[in-house]
Amino acid sequence: MAPQLDSFFKQVDTSADAFIERLRKAVAIPSISAEDARRPDVVRMGHFLADELKALGAEVELRPLGKEPHRPHLDLPPVVLGRYGNDKNKRTILVYGHYDVQPAEKSDGWATDPFTLTVDDKGRMFGRGSTDDKGPVLGWLNAIEAHQKAGVDFPVNLLMCFEGMEEYGSEGLDDLIREEAKKFFADADAVCISDNYWLGTEKPCLTYGLRGCNYYSVEVSGPGADLHSGVFGGQAHEPMTDLVQIMASLVDSKGNINIPGIKEQVAPVTADEEKLYDTIAFTMGDLHESLGSTTTIHDETKPTLMARWRYPSLSLHGIEGAFASPGAKTVIPAKVTGKFSIRTVPDMDIDTTNAAVYKYVEEQFAKLGSKNSMKVWAQHTGKWWVASPKHWNFSAAAKAVERVWGVAPDFTREGGSIPVTLTFEEATGKNVLLLPMGSSTDGAHSINEKLDKGNYIEGIKMLGAYLHYVAEEPQN
Amino acid sequence: MAPQLDSFFKQVDTSADAFIERLRKAVAIPSISAEDARRPDVVRMGHFLADELKALGAEVELRPLGKEPHRPHLDLPPVVLGRYGNDKNKRTILVYGHYDVQPAEKSDGWATDPFTLTVDDKGRMFGRGSTDDKGPVLGWLNAIEAHQKAGVDFPVNLLMCFEGMEEYGSEGLDDLIREEAKKFFADADAVCISDNYWLGTEKPCLTYGLRGCNYYSVEVSGPGADLHSGVFGGQAHEPMTDLVQIMASLVDSKGNINIPGIKEQVAPVTADEEKLYDTIAFTMGDLHESLGSTTTIHDETKPTLMARWRYPSLSLHGIEGAFASPGAKTVIPAKVTGKFSIRTVPDMDIDTTNAAVYKYVEEQFAKLGSKNSMKVWAQHTGKWWVASPKHWNFSAAAKAVERVWGVAPDFTREGGSIPVTLTFEEATGKNVLLLPMGSSTDGAHSINEKLDKGNYIEGIKMLGAYLHYVAEEPQN
């Protein structure tokens, strides 16, 4: 039976102004994790959240993380760990968000003061952190408050993990998650993260996958120092020539990866998966707009989205050590390092992929017959994440979306990475759902970041409804 | 009949200390053309030269060149135009040199003060400009003085052109040479430039060729701005992928240029030319030392020297617009510009070469089937130069070398360019000879620049002897 949510929804509408006021207070705290001078504001923001939660009756801990590794003069801001409800007969849902924000200065080109929430006549609420991620974090608090005011029983036990370093590498968080997996997070039945965005502007989505990333360097060296191309051109094996041959062998202009052992690892598309793509609200026009050009490889949305979400891609990022300035310089660089990365997908294995890359690059170099030296290595690797969109955590969220927005959500993946997703999955062993509140036009890391009033208020309803549905959803 | 040079040679030995003293005075003037603050010293050096020449009885003009184009707050230093002798029955030889020097600071790593000529116990005379080019320039003055003191008739009319901007692009010189070709330089029967170096340290050489240089840019662009490789990788044609394919198609690791229409233009090796390579004092060890590695394409000296001097080479210099720093950045650059150059040789034509490059690059890009945009253009071009080593100007110089050093000179070319050589040839229509005084270890643009006392003193004899032989050499 569908949960009775009307009085909760009504209360959210009634409290809308108060909830916007809460967001205004949060945006006013410039909790920029990247800037030393703003660290006290980040800490203040953690305390603000903790105080709001306590006022709502939650148990709260401000968990210190010690000194910041690369800026040891600074204490890391605390992780806010909260619990609301402790009923053994209810499911326990763990939610994650972050209360720090990207840097912002009015002079960057903001139309309004970035730390003053400014609502325009279209209901766009401008302010740094409005959509990333203060709006969604406060969404959980607002949902609790609306339940209390409406006198509706809160359907689950809610565990909360809000960090203050997400925009600066989530320093210290992975260790905490692993450490608390069997302690503070031990009761969690499922995880929900609201820190990404709809694919477009009209239709909500549930995100069930992210690509991983293996980042490689290939170094070719020969001469003892940079050479003059007039004096030496034609006599010595040039490292740039060798490196460019290797880089050109990796991928073609249509994006096909030439390295044997990569596409062989990719999970085949199932009929179920393919069906998910049929209804997705996405046009080539959307992509052209975000690209700033029409230079797409595919002309149709389905292969395009599959290329973004469920197939690997290889990008050549650049070359270190070569001439990179404007103008002309007749140098033969002595040592050059090419950088490229592979976005990885199920069922690619990090070690298998590394081995395939190393073997191929070494073979390509050997073919050149050059006397130069070559080294290839992975600078960093990160695994892909994918969840079953058929898990009860997702089907509950889909029902909530349909109830609030009147439309079935798109099931989406993302081309990039949100590493904490995988950490939660691995540490807790539970299903993780990405449930975005904002839309694709919110400009999370840009000037004039905003959250639409509709996305915020209906989003609060969606988060609350999700908790009701997920409380009841049969296990599958 | 061989000229009677004994009393001239004896006088050079007698005056050796005075000639070294003259070099000491010249080195003491820090005539650095690249540094604003040193401009008065460059001018002072021009006046020093003019005064010395006048004292020797030469007619001298200090020819102003106006304002410096890119530093209009500075006057260009004057060109010193000199004439010594005006006998219609004698040949007239035009010599070129420069009196400005490269920058130098003791703190760069000099063992001695760069502007104090310091002679060590091996006879090495350290000082900025000692070999490049004050020693050779003063060589002509010393030869005049030794003739006077020895009471030997000066065998030719000597025209002198000494500039003060060689190390900073020879601003204004080309125009002056073209303008004076039928005026001040009208009588010249041949040209001699002493501003390069022996191939090694033991054996003098005469240089009869230089490669030219065509420098190209290839720009590939697509997206409106740099993209995140997670969000966009796999969906759009990436400019870096296209550019690297194009760059890789230009040249292979053995230095073979893949562009049709380049090697077809190269003049075949004649039997006469080939013979010149047989006796050249040069070992692979010399090359390994200057390379700082053993990563040579060829294992023998002959193909190596031919690759340096008489075949074209193509070097990839770098890419502008891509990620070029240490570390990892997951960027898809929106616009990248590859830089490469071709060293050109006889009988390559600049326009034919440009057309071949443009056609090939456009074909390669078309093959990729990319929606990106591509442009290719020449940033700058400069023609090769080659003279006949059988011209009487060279055969006279060869006799002078044999007389002074007791060994036939190597006939060499150079891989790089000395553009003024071609300007003199084209403007005067006369044969140009490069007659170096210093050796390969002099470190012309480095710290601890030096000229060996032997190269200086015997070099003065060689310049004087050359004038005697060239006065008598039958025209061919």
mmCIF file of C-alpha atoms in Angstrom, chain A residues 8-208:
data_model
loop_
_atom_site.group_PDB
_atom_site.id
_atom_site.type_symbol
_atom_site.label_atom_id
_atom_site.label_comp_id
_atom_site.label_asym_id
_atom_site.label_seq_id
_atom_site.Cartn_x
_atom_site.Cartn_y
_atom_site.Cartn_z
ATOM 1 C CA PHE A 8 3.927 15.611 5.163
ATOM 2 C CA PHE A 9 3.841 17.180 1.710
ATOM 3 C CA LYS A 10 1.423 19.867 2.907
ATOM 4 C CA GLN A 11 3.719 20.686 5.807
ATOM 5 C CA VAL A 12 6.718 21.023 3.462
ATOM 6 C CA ASP A 13 4.767 23.593 1.434
ATOM 7 C CA THR A 14 3.730 25.387 4.615
ATOM 8 C CA SER A 15 7.339 25.459 5.866
ATOM 9 C CA ALA A 16 8.828 26.369 2.477
ATOM 10 C CA ASP A 17 9.859 29.869 3.545
ATOM 11 C CA ALA A 18 11.445 28.560 6.743
ATOM 12 C CA PHE A 19 13.354 25.944 4.738
ATOM 13 C CA ILE A 20 14.611 28.602 2.315
ATOM 14 C CA GLU A 21 15.594 30.663 5.358
ATOM 15 C CA ARG A 22 17.594 27.701 6.667
ATOM 16 C CA LEU A 23 19.386 27.474 3.298
ATOM 17 C CA ARG A 24 20.024 31.228 3.390
ATOM 18 C CA LYS A 25 21.759 30.844 6.789
ATOM 19 C CA ALA A 26 23.875 27.977 5.475
ATOM 20 C CA VAL A 27 24.890 29.780 2.270
ATOM 21 C CA ALA A 28 25.906 32.817 4.367
ATOM 22 C CA ILE A 29 28.693 30.755 5.945
ATOM 23 C CA PRO A 30 31.548 30.756 3.356
ATOM 24 C CA SER A 31 32.718 27.236 4.149
ATOM 25 C CA ILE A 32 35.406 27.023 1.430
ATOM 26 C CA SER A 33 37.539 23.987 2.188
ATOM 27 C CA ALA A 34 40.299 24.915 -0.293
ATOM 28 C CA GLU A 35 41.166 28.233 1.358
ATOM 29 C CA ASP A 36 43.214 28.358 4.564
ATOM 30 C CA ALA A 37 41.602 31.574 5.744
ATOM 31 C CA ARG A 38 38.113 30.059 5.419
ATOM 32 C CA ARG A 39 38.828 26.997 7.564
ATOM 33 C CA PRO A 40 37.147 28.570 10.625
ATOM 34 C CA ASP A 41 34.052 29.103 8.456
ATOM 35 C CA VAL A 42 34.080 25.462 7.427
ATOM 36 C CA VAL A 43 34.218 24.464 11.090
ATOM 37 C CA ARG A 44 31.474 26.977 11.896
ATOM 38 C CA MET A 45 29.318 25.408 9.193
ATOM 39 C CA GLY A 46 29.838 21.962 10.773
ATOM 40 C CA HIS A 47 28.687 23.364 14.123
ATOM 41 C CA PHE A 48 25.700 25.062 12.499
ATOM 42 C CA LEU A 49 24.594 21.723 11.064
ATOM 43 C CA ALA A 50 25.183 19.903 14.335
ATOM 44 C CA ASP A 51 23.181 22.520 16.237
ATOM 45 C CA GLU A 52 20.268 22.345 13.800
ATOM 46 C CA LEU A 53 20.268 18.546 14.049
ATOM 47 C CA LYS A 54 20.362 18.612 17.843
ATOM 48 C CA ALA A 55 17.458 21.067 17.853
ATOM 49 C CA LEU A 56 15.522 18.492 15.804
ATOM 50 C CA GLY A 57 16.277 15.855 18.416
ATOM 51 C CA ALA A 58 19.047 13.987 16.609
ATOM 52 C CA GLU A 59 22.077 12.550 18.376
ATOM 53 C CA VAL A 60 25.137 14.274 16.927
ATOM 54 C CA GLU A 61 28.885 13.822 17.120
ATOM 55 C CA LEU A 62 31.458 16.166 15.644
ATOM 56 C CA ARG A 63 34.179 13.697 14.762
ATOM 57 C CA PRO A 64 37.671 15.273 14.507
ATOM 58 C CA LEU A 65 39.941 14.017 11.708
ATOM 59 C CA GLY A 66 43.258 15.459 12.903
ATOM 60 C CA LYS A 67 45.665 17.602 10.932
ATOM 61 C CA GLU A 68 45.370 18.085 7.201
ATOM 62 C CA PRO A 69 48.124 16.025 5.512
ATOM 63 C CA HIS A 70 49.352 18.611 3.002
ATOM 64 C CA ARG A 71 48.520 21.671 5.116
ATOM 65 C CA PRO A 72 49.554 20.483 8.582
ATOM 66 C CA HIS A 73 49.015 23.944 10.085
ATOM 67 C CA LEU A 74 45.280 23.312 9.657
ATOM 68 C CA ASP A 75 42.930 20.974 11.527
ATOM 69 C CA LEU A 76 40.596 19.098 9.211
ATOM 70 C CA PRO A 77 36.982 20.151 9.742
ATOM 71 C CA PRO A 78 34.980 17.593 11.724
ATOM 72 C CA VAL A 79 32.681 15.035 10.172
ATOM 73 C CA VAL A 80 29.147 15.490 11.438
ATOM 74 C CA LEU A 81 27.788 12.051 12.405
ATOM 75 C CA GLY A 82 24.118 12.073 13.281
ATOM 76 C CA ARG A 83 21.413 9.591 14.203
ATOM 77 C CA TYR A 84 17.694 10.324 14.170
ATOM 78 C CA GLY A 85 15.636 7.434 15.514
ATOM 79 C CA ASN A 86 16.720 4.173 17.029
ATOM 80 C CA ASP A 87 13.801 1.798 16.479
ATOM 81 C CA LYS A 88 14.851 -1.826 15.928
ATOM 82 C CA ASN A 89 11.605 -2.393 13.991
ATOM 83 C CA LYS A 90 12.493 0.209 11.364
ATOM 84 C CA ARG A 91 14.988 0.114 8.569
ATOM 85 C CA THR A 92 18.069 2.271 8.979
ATOM 86 C CA ILE A 93 19.128 4.480 6.081
ATOM 87 C CA LEU A 94 22.557 6.082 5.932
ATOM 88 C CA VAL A 95 22.745 9.388 4.074
ATOM 89 C CA TYR A 96 25.856 11.277 3.015
ATOM 90 C CA GLY A 97 26.423 14.887 2.020
ATOM 91 C CA HIS A 98 28.997 17.635 2.412
ATOM 92 C CA TYR A 99 28.834 21.061 3.966
ATOM 93 C CA ASP A 100 31.933 22.630 2.396
ATOM 94 C CA VAL A 101 31.790 24.556 -0.865
ATOM 95 C CA GLN A 102 33.908 25.546 -3.843
ATOM 96 C CA PRO A 103 35.735 28.903 -3.741
ATOM 97 C CA ALA A 104 33.725 31.923 -4.921
ATOM 98 C CA GLU A 105 34.396 35.641 -5.228
ATOM 99 C CA LYS A 106 31.974 38.227 -6.539
ATOM 100 C CA SER A 107 34.794 39.365 -8.817
ATOM 101 C CA ASP A 108 34.863 35.953 -10.541
ATOM 102 C CA GLY A 109 31.815 37.151 -12.415
ATOM 103 C CA TRP A 110 28.933 36.439 -10.048
ATOM 104 C CA ALA A 111 25.846 38.547 -10.719
ATOM 105 C CA THR A 112 25.049 38.568 -6.980
ATOM 106 C CA ASP A 113 27.058 38.144 -3.783
ATOM 107 C CA PRO A 114 27.887 34.406 -3.739
ATOM 108 C CA PHE A 115 27.268 34.128 0.017
ATOM 109 C CA THR A 116 23.902 35.896 0.038
ATOM 110 C CA LEU A 117 21.110 33.612 -1.151
ATOM 111 C CA THR A 118 19.321 35.613 -3.823
ATOM 112 C CA VAL A 119 16.022 34.402 -5.274
ATOM 113 C CA ASP A 120 15.014 35.786 -8.672
ATOM 114 C CA ASP A 121 11.532 35.997 -10.193
ATOM 115 C CA LYS A 122 11.952 32.589 -11.833
ATOM 116 C CA GLY A 123 12.499 31.022 -8.412
ATOM 117 C CA ARG A 124 16.218 30.458 -8.994
ATOM 118 C CA MET A 125 18.031 30.622 -5.675
ATOM 119 C CA PHE A 126 21.575 31.830 -6.382
ATOM 120 C CA GLY A 127 24.386 31.265 -3.894
ATOM 121 C CA ARG A 128 27.559 29.229 -3.453
ATOM 122 C CA GLY A 129 26.657 25.823 -2.061
ATOM 123 C CA SER A 130 22.935 26.211 -2.829
ATOM 124 C CA THR A 131 22.898 23.050 -4.947
ATOM 125 C CA ASP A 132 26.338 21.629 -4.061
ATOM 126 C CA ASP A 133 25.631 20.416 -1.471
ATOM 127 C CA LYS A 134 23.966 22.517 1.220
ATOM 128 C CA GLY A 135 20.477 22.343 -0.333
ATOM 129 C CA PRO A 136 20.415 18.525 -0.434
ATOM 130 C CA VAL A 137 22.001 18.213 3.050
ATOM 131 C CA LEU A 138 19.399 20.556 4.532
ATOM 132 C CA GLY A 139 16.781 18.556 2.629
ATOM 133 C CA TRP A 140 17.210 15.730 5.148
ATOM 134 C CA LEU A 141 16.890 18.131 8.094
ATOM 135 C CA ASN A 142 13.840 19.769 6.552
ATOM 136 C CA ALA A 143 12.243 16.367 5.972
ATOM 137 C CA ILE A 144 12.688 15.546 9.667
ATOM 138 C CA GLU A 145 11.218 18.897 10.709
ATOM 139 C CA ALA A 146 8.218 18.587 8.379
ATOM 140 C CA HIS A 147 7.451 15.139 9.802
ATOM 141 C CA GLN A 148 7.574 16.516 13.319
ATOM 142 C CA LYS A 149 5.376 19.515 12.527
ATOM 143 C CA ALA A 150 2.884 17.412 10.559
ATOM 144 C CA GLY A 151 2.823 14.820 13.318
ATOM 145 C CA VAL A 152 3.760 12.059 10.892
ATOM 146 C CA ASP A 153 5.817 9.190 12.281
ATOM 147 C CA PHE A 154 9.355 9.203 10.860
ATOM 148 C CA PRO A 155 9.489 5.976 8.845
ATOM 149 C CA VAL A 156 13.147 4.974 9.308
ATOM 150 C CA ASN A 157 16.136 5.415 11.535
ATOM 151 C CA LEU A 158 18.318 7.975 9.756
ATOM 152 C CA LEU A 159 22.115 7.869 10.000
ATOM 153 C CA MET A 160 23.844 10.954 8.687
ATOM 154 C CA CYS A 161 27.441 11.490 7.572
ATOM 155 C CA PHE A 162 28.179 15.062 6.516
ATOM 156 C CA GLU A 163 31.776 15.976 5.721
ATOM 157 C CA GLY A 164 33.514 19.324 5.294
ATOM 158 C CA MET A 165 36.323 18.463 2.862
ATOM 159 C CA GLU A 166 34.573 17.095 -0.239
ATOM 160 C CA GLU A 167 35.708 19.923 -2.498
ATOM 161 C CA TYR A 168 39.299 19.374 -1.445
ATOM 162 C CA GLY A 169 39.786 15.638 -1.803
ATOM 163 C CA SER A 170 37.646 14.330 1.120
ATOM 164 C CA GLU A 171 40.797 14.106 3.221
ATOM 165 C CA GLY A 172 40.405 11.588 6.035
ATOM 166 C CA LEU A 173 36.907 10.473 5.109
ATOM 167 C CA ASP A 174 37.668 7.034 3.624
ATOM 168 C CA ASP A 175 39.432 5.937 6.799
ATOM 169 C CA LEU A 176 36.538 7.127 8.932
ATOM 170 C CA ILE A 177 33.962 5.320 6.778
ATOM 171 C CA ARG A 178 35.912 2.056 6.927
ATOM 172 C CA GLU A 179 36.423 2.426 10.662
ATOM 173 C CA GLU A 180 32.758 3.184 11.383
ATOM 174 C CA ALA A 181 31.354 0.588 8.977
ATOM 175 C CA LYS A 182 30.822 -1.895 11.796
ATOM 176 C CA LYS A 183 30.284 0.764 14.469
ATOM 177 C CA PHE A 184 28.330 3.941 13.834
ATOM 178 C CA PHE A 185 27.138 2.740 10.394
ATOM 179 C CA ALA A 186 26.617 -0.881 11.495
ATOM 180 C CA ASP A 187 22.805 -0.774 11.385
ATOM 181 C CA ALA A 188 22.570 0.739 7.891
ATOM 182 C CA ASP A 189 20.348 -1.251 5.523
ATOM 183 C CA ALA A 190 21.001 0.987 2.547
ATOM 184 C CA VAL A 191 22.851 4.167 1.622
ATOM 185 C CA CYS A 192 21.591 7.280 -0.135
ATOM 186 C CA ILE A 193 23.783 10.085 -1.441
ATOM 187 C CA SER A 194 22.345 13.330 -2.786
ATOM 188 C CA ASP A 195 25.361 15.034 -4.382
ATOM 189 C CA ASN A 196 24.862 14.890 -8.127
ATOM 190 C CA TYR A 197 22.444 16.303 -10.714
ATOM 191 C CA TRP A 198 19.681 15.455 -13.091
ATOM 192 C CA LEU A 199 20.796 14.705 -16.627
ATOM 193 C CA GLY A 200 18.701 17.621 -17.869
ATOM 194 C CA THR A 201 16.342 20.152 -16.304
ATOM 195 C CA GLU A 202 12.914 18.555 -16.588
ATOM 196 C CA LYS A 203 13.147 15.005 -15.371
ATOM 197 C CA PRO A 204 14.483 13.562 -12.119
ATOM 198 C CA CYS A 205 16.902 10.660 -12.280
ATOM 199 C CA LEU A 206 18.348 7.936 -10.103
ATOM 200 C CA THR A 207 22.023 7.279 -10.684
ATOM 201 C CA TYR A 208 23.252 3.718 -10.503
#
